[in-house]
Amino acid sequence: MARNAYESILKTLEKPNGGGVFGKYYSLPALNDPRIDKLPYSIKILLESAIRNCDEFQVKSKDVEKIIDWENTSPKQVEIPFKPARVLLQDFTGVPAVVDLACMRDAMNRLGSDSNKINPLVPVDLVIDHSVQVDLARSENAVQFNMELEFQRNKERFGFLKWGSNAFHNMLVVPPGSGIVHQVNLEYLGRVVFNTDGMLYPDSVVGTDSHTTMIDGLGVAGWGVGGIEAEATMLGQPMSMVLPGVVGFKLTGKLKDGVTATDLVLTVTQMLRKHGVVGKFVEFYGEGMSELSLADRATIANMSPEYGATMGFFPVDHVTLQYLKLTGRSDETVSMIETYLRANRMFVDYNEPQIERVYSSYLELNLVDVEPCLSGPKRPHDRVLLSEMKTDWHACLDNKVGFKGFAVPKDSQSKVVDFSFHDTPAKIKHGDVVIAAITSCTNTSNPSVMLGAALVAKKACELGLEVKPWVKTSLAPGSGVVKKYLDKSGLQNYLNHLGFHIVGYGCTTCIGNSGDLDESVASAISENDIVAAAVLSGNRNFEGRVHPLTRANYLASPPLVVAYALAGTVDIDFAKEPIGTGKDGKDVYFRDIWPSNEEIADVVQSSVLPEMFKLTYEAITKGNPMWNQLSVPSGTLYSWDPTSTYIHEPPYFKDMTMSPPGPHGVKDAYCLLNFGDSITTDHISPAGSIHRDSPAAKYLLERGVDRRDFNSYGSRRGNDEVMARGTFANIRIVNKLLKGEVGPKTIHVPTGEKLSVFDVAMRYKTEGYDTIILAGAEYGSGSSRDWAAKGPMLLGVKAVIAKSFERIHRSNLVGMGIIPLCFKAGEDADTLGLTGYERFSIDLPSSVSEIRPGQDVIVVTDNGKSFTCTIRFDTEVELAYFDHGGILPYVIRNLINAKQ
């Protein structure tokens, strides 16, 4: 190991009041560089990491200088290496990550090298936030039932992760039933400042779920990466990133009474989407910060993927320290954190004069201007004021099919369908709510909105309101702490009475695990083409994600979820129309059940206590009986079961040699799919239910798996055979080759046959043809899903040509050896007259040294068209990955070639 070039600024951190020392740290003030004090706090974290890891090999002094000179270098798109303090895996993405690590060990073993080199060098926190299928939603026994069902279905997957926790060093596995990964990270795993063998440094994290950004609310720099990139980071590979611009977002004022943190985050999301923050950091500051609780900040930070930023960062201040104490961190730990950050000028004290920081651009919001709102019906940034909801809903019925339209004919917009629900007469019409879910890490970390929802339930119950029995209601907290404070407040009973029983502690409705609707409701919707609605407190509402039968999906605060469940429809003006009829026969209005901010604050103060967090997280180290009883094999090499439909050895490394394959162009490729804008990773690789007529279903049936045990694509991410068949399997996908037809099929161009995407892709592979994908803007937006890149690679896709890419998905494509190309500004497939029936050739040099990041390349079609694209290898390191056929083969070859 080379000596650190910055040893001279290594200082000792004394404990307050002469109590000894905490350890050593690299002192930023000791550099005596006036540029550092003006840096955004988020950039200071990148700077400290570069200084601490500066070995003049992986991280060089010139990289440190680039970061110090951020004001001048960031507009130039310079490349820097970054070594985060730890990696966070969620089990949906953690399983394929552990599969890949196991495969890499096998590959190194086959290549005659020490396979035990494949061990995380960076601490890895893996949280099994098992995805809960919402069954028995209105039952007191829901939690136990769903947990038993999860273990029954996922025993093999859980056992594999338990094996991984023993086989790989430096990996902590949090057992299922503990909570949603991001909330566990916030309440328990987040260190804020590490003390590793006496070396102090800021916590930073990359995670395999895009909502890793929730931790930014705690002052920990964190963002989502693909599983592929996370695996390389675990193995000591620095992340190559473009030094980002930072948007300074000033908050002033205070939220009005009746306005929630969810309303604020939906407002911020819309503002930042409009401003344009893709690839940038957003850093919040201003006097309004003192009005935001840590949970409010975490709610805003969580939604970073929805506004497109790499992260939404809240520097550490007194509010952060109070939260750390509330959640059970020791006084000694909190003292260390504050002392270190103050010494390194990374702590914000609003009682002191503030040094004005330089930002790339500026935004400002007075919190008093925030109004109650929702987002939908199909995207998180399509905000609708609550006061305009009814008008907007009718406009959506009228509008042509799109993000804000359903094109329902005028004469059928008011139709009412009669059906029988368990022998009880029932009616359903457009806009009726059939799913109302308080779910997702976004909001369930926030006691103010959770207890606010419970107060709405209390007032509604006291007035005699009920939720119609065919509305599927559920409550899925991100942490066991929520149950404790709901119970202590005495309010859980009111939620139970309205059907909001706790169904489990994990991802549910937000990721498509709503469970089945009652058969009578499902039939009434599908047979009469009803545009039914879901209202959920999650962060994603893309079409087809929440439930196949809810075409309108609205994001809302937990209290609003309860209100809409009671109203039973989104076609209502809460200011003028009653929600229902009370037990005294009088109309009950929204204002009658809505709690004041003071009421909420009082119950939060009396019900949310530090010992609740301590008790909840003590249980993590003990596990639970079902987890503890799992029997797993010993040994560091995994014994693959070829008959398993959950864990399967993928083919990535089977024919790998020590020589890199070199760059590849594309010759006479067919277009597999032709897309428009906003194709999400859910469209590319859905995580929800496996459709009964899909290629994945056929594969499982052929292997004796009963339909009721299909589980979800998310739960089968450890099996490449299922996931390849599930690629582009979203039932709402729109492929222009199908000329208006919706669904997961495409055209085999040589014959004109319409088949499943998987079948067409396999036919092209058998025939020896490469394929490409045409797409519009924001290709790959949504969750940071590595299978959205792995799946296309296994289907034989060699390049994606799009108007623009979502940040993480573009890097995942690079990581799997797929070429990302962008049309020139103002151009796309339509303006260039491309139909998708052409053959496409992309000529690249045979040596990677002849390719430059961001260079222009020519694409030629067989009918004589020619157009210029920008190749989206953004850094020299990404070109090296491409040369090796992907990031993981690159890492293996480097490990084998490294000097012993």
mmCIF file of C-alpha atoms in Angstrom, residues 266-462:
data_model
loop_
_atom_site.group_PDB
_atom_site.id
_atom_site.type_symbol
_atom_site.label_atom_id
_atom_site.label_comp_id
_atom_site.label_asym_id
_atom_site.label_seq_id
_atom_site.Cartn_x
_atom_site.Cartn_y
_atom_site.Cartn_z
ATOM 1 C CA LEU A 266 -44.593 16.387 -4.027
ATOM 2 C CA THR A 267 -44.158 20.150 -4.436
ATOM 3 C CA VAL A 268 -40.358 19.896 -4.261
ATOM 4 C CA THR A 269 -40.413 16.988 -6.732
ATOM 5 C CA GLN A 270 -42.340 19.019 -9.285
ATOM 6 C CA MET A 271 -40.088 22.078 -8.836
ATOM 7 C CA LEU A 272 -36.886 20.095 -9.255
ATOM 8 C CA ARG A 273 -38.201 18.134 -12.249
ATOM 9 C CA LYS A 274 -38.984 21.471 -13.909
ATOM 10 C CA HIS A 275 -35.566 22.917 -12.971
ATOM 11 C CA GLY A 276 -33.686 19.882 -14.309
ATOM 12 C CA VAL A 277 -31.438 18.108 -11.819
ATOM 13 C CA VAL A 278 -30.529 14.812 -13.522
ATOM 14 C CA GLY A 279 -26.990 13.817 -12.576
ATOM 15 C CA LYS A 280 -26.756 16.574 -9.960
ATOM 16 C CA PHE A 281 -26.759 16.809 -6.194
ATOM 17 C CA VAL A 282 -29.419 18.945 -4.512
ATOM 18 C CA GLU A 283 -28.403 20.488 -1.184
ATOM 19 C CA PHE A 284 -31.014 22.030 1.118
ATOM 20 C CA TYR A 285 -30.291 25.018 3.343
ATOM 21 C CA GLY A 286 -31.910 28.127 4.831
ATOM 22 C CA GLU A 287 -33.844 29.145 7.935
ATOM 23 C CA GLY A 288 -36.751 26.905 6.946
ATOM 24 C CA MET A 289 -34.592 23.884 7.783
ATOM 25 C CA SER A 290 -35.272 24.384 11.487
ATOM 26 C CA GLU A 291 -38.984 23.791 10.789
ATOM 27 C CA LEU A 292 -38.365 20.380 9.222
ATOM 28 C CA SER A 293 -38.046 17.292 11.405
ATOM 29 C CA LEU A 294 -35.488 14.670 10.447
ATOM 30 C CA ALA A 295 -38.341 12.472 9.206
ATOM 31 C CA ASP A 296 -39.582 15.327 6.976
ATOM 32 C CA ARG A 297 -36.087 15.668 5.540
ATOM 33 C CA ALA A 298 -35.854 11.920 4.950
ATOM 34 C CA THR A 299 -39.186 12.027 3.100
ATOM 35 C CA ILE A 300 -37.808 14.660 0.711
ATOM 36 C CA ALA A 301 -34.477 12.852 0.327
ATOM 37 C CA ASN A 302 -36.216 9.543 -0.377
ATOM 38 C CA MET A 303 -37.913 11.003 -3.455
ATOM 39 C CA SER A 304 -34.642 12.030 -5.170
ATOM 40 C CA PRO A 305 -35.170 9.487 -7.990
ATOM 41 C CA GLU A 306 -38.595 11.019 -8.648
ATOM 42 C CA TYR A 307 -37.101 14.479 -9.140
ATOM 43 C CA GLY A 308 -34.145 12.979 -10.974
ATOM 44 C CA ALA A 309 -31.244 14.064 -8.741
ATOM 45 C CA THR A 310 -28.411 11.795 -7.655
ATOM 46 C CA MET A 311 -29.249 12.846 -4.105
ATOM 47 C CA GLY A 312 -31.147 15.460 -2.081
ATOM 48 C CA PHE A 313 -28.753 16.225 0.774
ATOM 49 C CA PHE A 314 -29.419 17.694 4.225
ATOM 50 C CA PRO A 315 -26.176 18.554 6.087
ATOM 51 C CA VAL A 316 -25.868 17.462 9.726
ATOM 52 C CA ASP A 317 -27.172 19.984 12.272
ATOM 53 C CA HIS A 318 -28.765 19.940 15.752
ATOM 54 C CA VAL A 319 -31.949 18.323 14.358
ATOM 55 C CA THR A 320 -29.825 15.406 13.120
ATOM 56 C CA LEU A 321 -28.204 14.978 16.526
ATOM 57 C CA GLN A 322 -31.607 14.982 18.275
ATOM 58 C CA TYR A 323 -32.822 12.256 15.906
ATOM 59 C CA LEU A 324 -29.726 10.142 16.540
ATOM 60 C CA LYS A 325 -30.473 10.280 20.280
ATOM 61 C CA LEU A 326 -34.166 9.530 19.688
ATOM 62 C CA THR A 327 -33.306 6.424 17.673
ATOM 63 C CA GLY A 328 -31.060 4.986 20.346
ATOM 64 C CA ARG A 329 -27.547 6.000 19.318
ATOM 65 C CA SER A 330 -25.374 6.361 22.423
ATOM 66 C CA ASP A 331 -24.347 9.721 23.888
ATOM 67 C CA GLU A 332 -20.714 8.801 23.224
ATOM 68 C CA THR A 333 -21.458 8.140 19.540
ATOM 69 C CA VAL A 334 -23.425 11.374 19.116
ATOM 70 C CA SER A 335 -20.623 13.317 20.827
ATOM 71 C CA MET A 336 -18.060 11.766 18.469
ATOM 72 C CA ILE A 337 -20.188 12.664 15.439
ATOM 73 C CA GLU A 338 -20.655 16.282 16.475
ATOM 74 C CA THR A 339 -17.017 16.785 17.533
ATOM 75 C CA TYR A 340 -15.640 15.300 14.308
ATOM 76 C CA LEU A 341 -17.976 17.214 11.975
ATOM 77 C CA ARG A 342 -17.363 20.519 13.761
ATOM 78 C CA ALA A 343 -13.588 19.965 13.611
ATOM 79 C CA ASN A 344 -13.820 19.290 9.869
ATOM 80 C CA ARG A 345 -16.265 22.176 9.263
ATOM 81 C CA MET A 346 -18.969 19.806 8.033
ATOM 82 C CA PHE A 347 -21.543 20.649 10.725
ATOM 83 C CA VAL A 348 -24.208 23.327 10.277
ATOM 84 C CA ASP A 349 -24.966 25.408 13.354
ATOM 85 C CA TYR A 350 -27.796 27.797 12.556
ATOM 86 C CA ASN A 351 -27.043 29.708 15.767
ATOM 87 C CA GLU A 352 -23.818 30.922 14.177
ATOM 88 C CA PRO A 353 -23.240 33.218 11.155
ATOM 89 C CA GLN A 354 -23.375 31.157 7.955
ATOM 90 C CA ILE A 355 -20.593 31.128 5.358
ATOM 91 C CA GLU A 356 -22.200 31.621 1.966
ATOM 92 C CA ARG A 357 -21.633 28.570 -0.155
ATOM 93 C CA VAL A 358 -21.336 28.443 -3.906
ATOM 94 C CA TYR A 359 -23.880 26.372 -5.809
ATOM 95 C CA SER A 360 -24.253 25.588 -9.510
ATOM 96 C CA SER A 361 -27.780 27.030 -9.512
ATOM 97 C CA TYR A 362 -30.321 28.150 -6.950
ATOM 98 C CA LEU A 363 -33.961 27.470 -6.068
ATOM 99 C CA GLU A 364 -36.083 28.812 -3.224
ATOM 100 C CA LEU A 365 -39.361 27.738 -1.631
ATOM 101 C CA ASN A 366 -41.297 29.436 1.130
ATOM 102 C CA LEU A 367 -42.891 26.573 3.046
ATOM 103 C CA VAL A 368 -46.015 28.654 3.646
ATOM 104 C CA ASP A 369 -46.774 28.390 -0.090
ATOM 105 C CA VAL A 370 -47.124 24.575 -0.017
ATOM 106 C CA GLU A 371 -50.693 23.349 -0.525
ATOM 107 C CA PRO A 372 -52.235 19.906 0.072
ATOM 108 C CA CYS A 373 -51.775 17.810 -3.062
ATOM 109 C CA LEU A 374 -51.485 14.404 -4.695
ATOM 110 C CA SER A 375 -49.520 13.135 -7.704
ATOM 111 C CA GLY A 376 -50.883 11.106 -10.555
ATOM 112 C CA PRO A 377 -52.544 9.344 -12.157
ATOM 113 C CA LYS A 378 -49.427 7.772 -13.695
ATOM 114 C CA ARG A 379 -46.256 9.640 -12.657
ATOM 115 C CA PRO A 380 -44.856 10.916 -9.335
ATOM 116 C CA HIS A 381 -44.062 14.384 -10.650
ATOM 117 C CA ASP A 382 -47.549 15.077 -12.062
ATOM 118 C CA ARG A 383 -48.722 17.011 -9.014
ATOM 119 C CA VAL A 384 -52.407 17.878 -8.544
ATOM 120 C CA LEU A 385 -53.627 20.318 -5.901
ATOM 121 C CA LEU A 386 -56.189 18.681 -3.629
ATOM 122 C CA SER A 387 -58.537 21.588 -4.356
ATOM 123 C CA GLU A 388 -58.314 20.834 -8.107
ATOM 124 C CA MET A 389 -58.461 17.053 -7.888
ATOM 125 C CA LYS A 390 -62.046 16.611 -9.140
ATOM 126 C CA THR A 391 -61.527 18.950 -12.097
ATOM 127 C CA ASP A 392 -58.233 17.269 -12.979
ATOM 128 C CA TRP A 393 -59.823 13.822 -12.760
ATOM 129 C CA HIS A 394 -62.523 14.751 -15.290
ATOM 130 C CA ALA A 395 -59.862 16.217 -17.572
ATOM 131 C CA CYS A 396 -57.958 12.906 -17.371
ATOM 132 C CA LEU A 397 -61.097 11.011 -18.401
ATOM 133 C CA ASP A 398 -61.448 13.336 -21.409
ATOM 134 C CA ASN A 399 -57.796 13.548 -22.478
ATOM 135 C CA LYS A 400 -56.275 11.247 -25.068
ATOM 136 C CA VAL A 401 -54.428 8.235 -23.688
ATOM 137 C CA GLY A 402 -51.165 9.392 -22.092
ATOM 138 C CA PHE A 403 -49.638 10.326 -18.750
ATOM 139 C CA LYS A 404 -52.670 12.507 -17.980
ATOM 140 C CA GLY A 405 -55.360 10.825 -20.029
ATOM 141 C CA PHE A 406 -57.622 7.786 -20.384
ATOM 142 C CA ALA A 407 -59.760 8.802 -23.408
ATOM 143 C CA VAL A 408 -63.053 7.599 -21.899
ATOM 144 C CA PRO A 409 -65.962 8.555 -24.195
ATOM 145 C CA LYS A 410 -68.219 11.275 -22.739
ATOM 146 C CA ASP A 411 -71.321 9.096 -22.875
ATOM 147 C CA SER A 412 -69.751 6.399 -20.683
ATOM 148 C CA GLN A 413 -67.888 8.564 -18.144
ATOM 149 C CA SER A 414 -70.746 8.477 -15.659
ATOM 150 C CA LYS A 415 -71.737 4.825 -16.091
ATOM 151 C CA VAL A 416 -72.354 2.834 -12.913
ATOM 152 C CA VAL A 417 -71.784 -0.924 -12.841
ATOM 153 C CA ASP A 418 -73.765 -3.117 -10.431
ATOM 154 C CA PHE A 419 -72.089 -6.219 -9.030
ATOM 155 C CA SER A 420 -72.443 -8.533 -6.060
ATOM 156 C CA PHE A 421 -69.769 -8.474 -3.363
ATOM 157 C CA HIS A 422 -70.150 -11.567 -1.170
ATOM 158 C CA ASP A 423 -73.926 -11.547 -1.743
ATOM 159 C CA THR A 424 -74.146 -7.814 -0.981
ATOM 160 C CA PRO A 425 -75.279 -5.444 -3.789
ATOM 161 C CA ALA A 426 -72.451 -3.098 -4.785
ATOM 162 C CA LYS A 427 -71.692 -0.458 -7.420
ATOM 163 C CA ILE A 428 -68.499 0.724 -9.106
ATOM 164 C CA LYS A 429 -67.754 3.598 -11.481
ATOM 165 C CA HIS A 430 -64.775 5.401 -12.993
ATOM 166 C CA GLY A 431 -62.534 6.823 -10.292
ATOM 167 C CA ASP A 432 -63.703 4.517 -7.529
ATOM 168 C CA VAL A 433 -60.941 3.579 -5.106
ATOM 169 C CA VAL A 434 -60.300 -0.168 -4.897
ATOM 170 C CA ILE A 435 -56.848 -0.020 -3.230
ATOM 171 C CA ALA A 436 -55.955 2.328 -0.357
ATOM 172 C CA ALA A 437 -52.518 1.602 1.044
ATOM 173 C CA ILE A 438 -50.369 3.285 3.668
ATOM 174 C CA THR A 439 -47.103 1.874 2.466
ATOM 175 C CA SER A 440 -43.489 2.447 1.481
ATOM 176 C CA CYS A 441 -40.388 3.781 3.108
ATOM 177 C CA THR A 442 -41.184 7.293 1.874
ATOM 178 C CA ASN A 443 -43.791 8.073 4.489
ATOM 179 C CA THR A 444 -43.799 5.351 7.098
ATOM 180 C CA SER A 445 -40.544 6.716 8.532
ATOM 181 C CA ASN A 446 -42.428 9.884 9.438
ATOM 182 C CA PRO A 447 -44.408 9.780 12.703
ATOM 183 C CA SER A 448 -46.228 13.029 11.917
ATOM 184 C CA VAL A 449 -48.002 11.637 8.859
ATOM 185 C CA MET A 450 -48.477 8.159 10.327
ATOM 186 C CA LEU A 451 -50.050 9.466 13.507
ATOM 187 C CA GLY A 452 -51.890 12.059 11.403
ATOM 188 C CA ALA A 453 -53.485 9.192 9.451
ATOM 189 C CA ALA A 454 -54.404 7.487 12.731
ATOM 190 C CA LEU A 455 -56.066 10.696 13.985
ATOM 191 C CA VAL A 456 -58.102 10.890 10.761
ATOM 192 C CA ALA A 457 -59.208 7.303 11.417
ATOM 193 C CA LYS A 458 -60.135 8.165 15.022
ATOM 194 C CA LYS A 459 -62.269 11.150 14.045
ATOM 195 C CA ALA A 460 -63.932 9.173 11.244
ATOM 196 C CA CYS A 461 -64.759 6.255 13.542
ATOM 197 C CA GLU A 462 -66.185 8.571 16.209
#
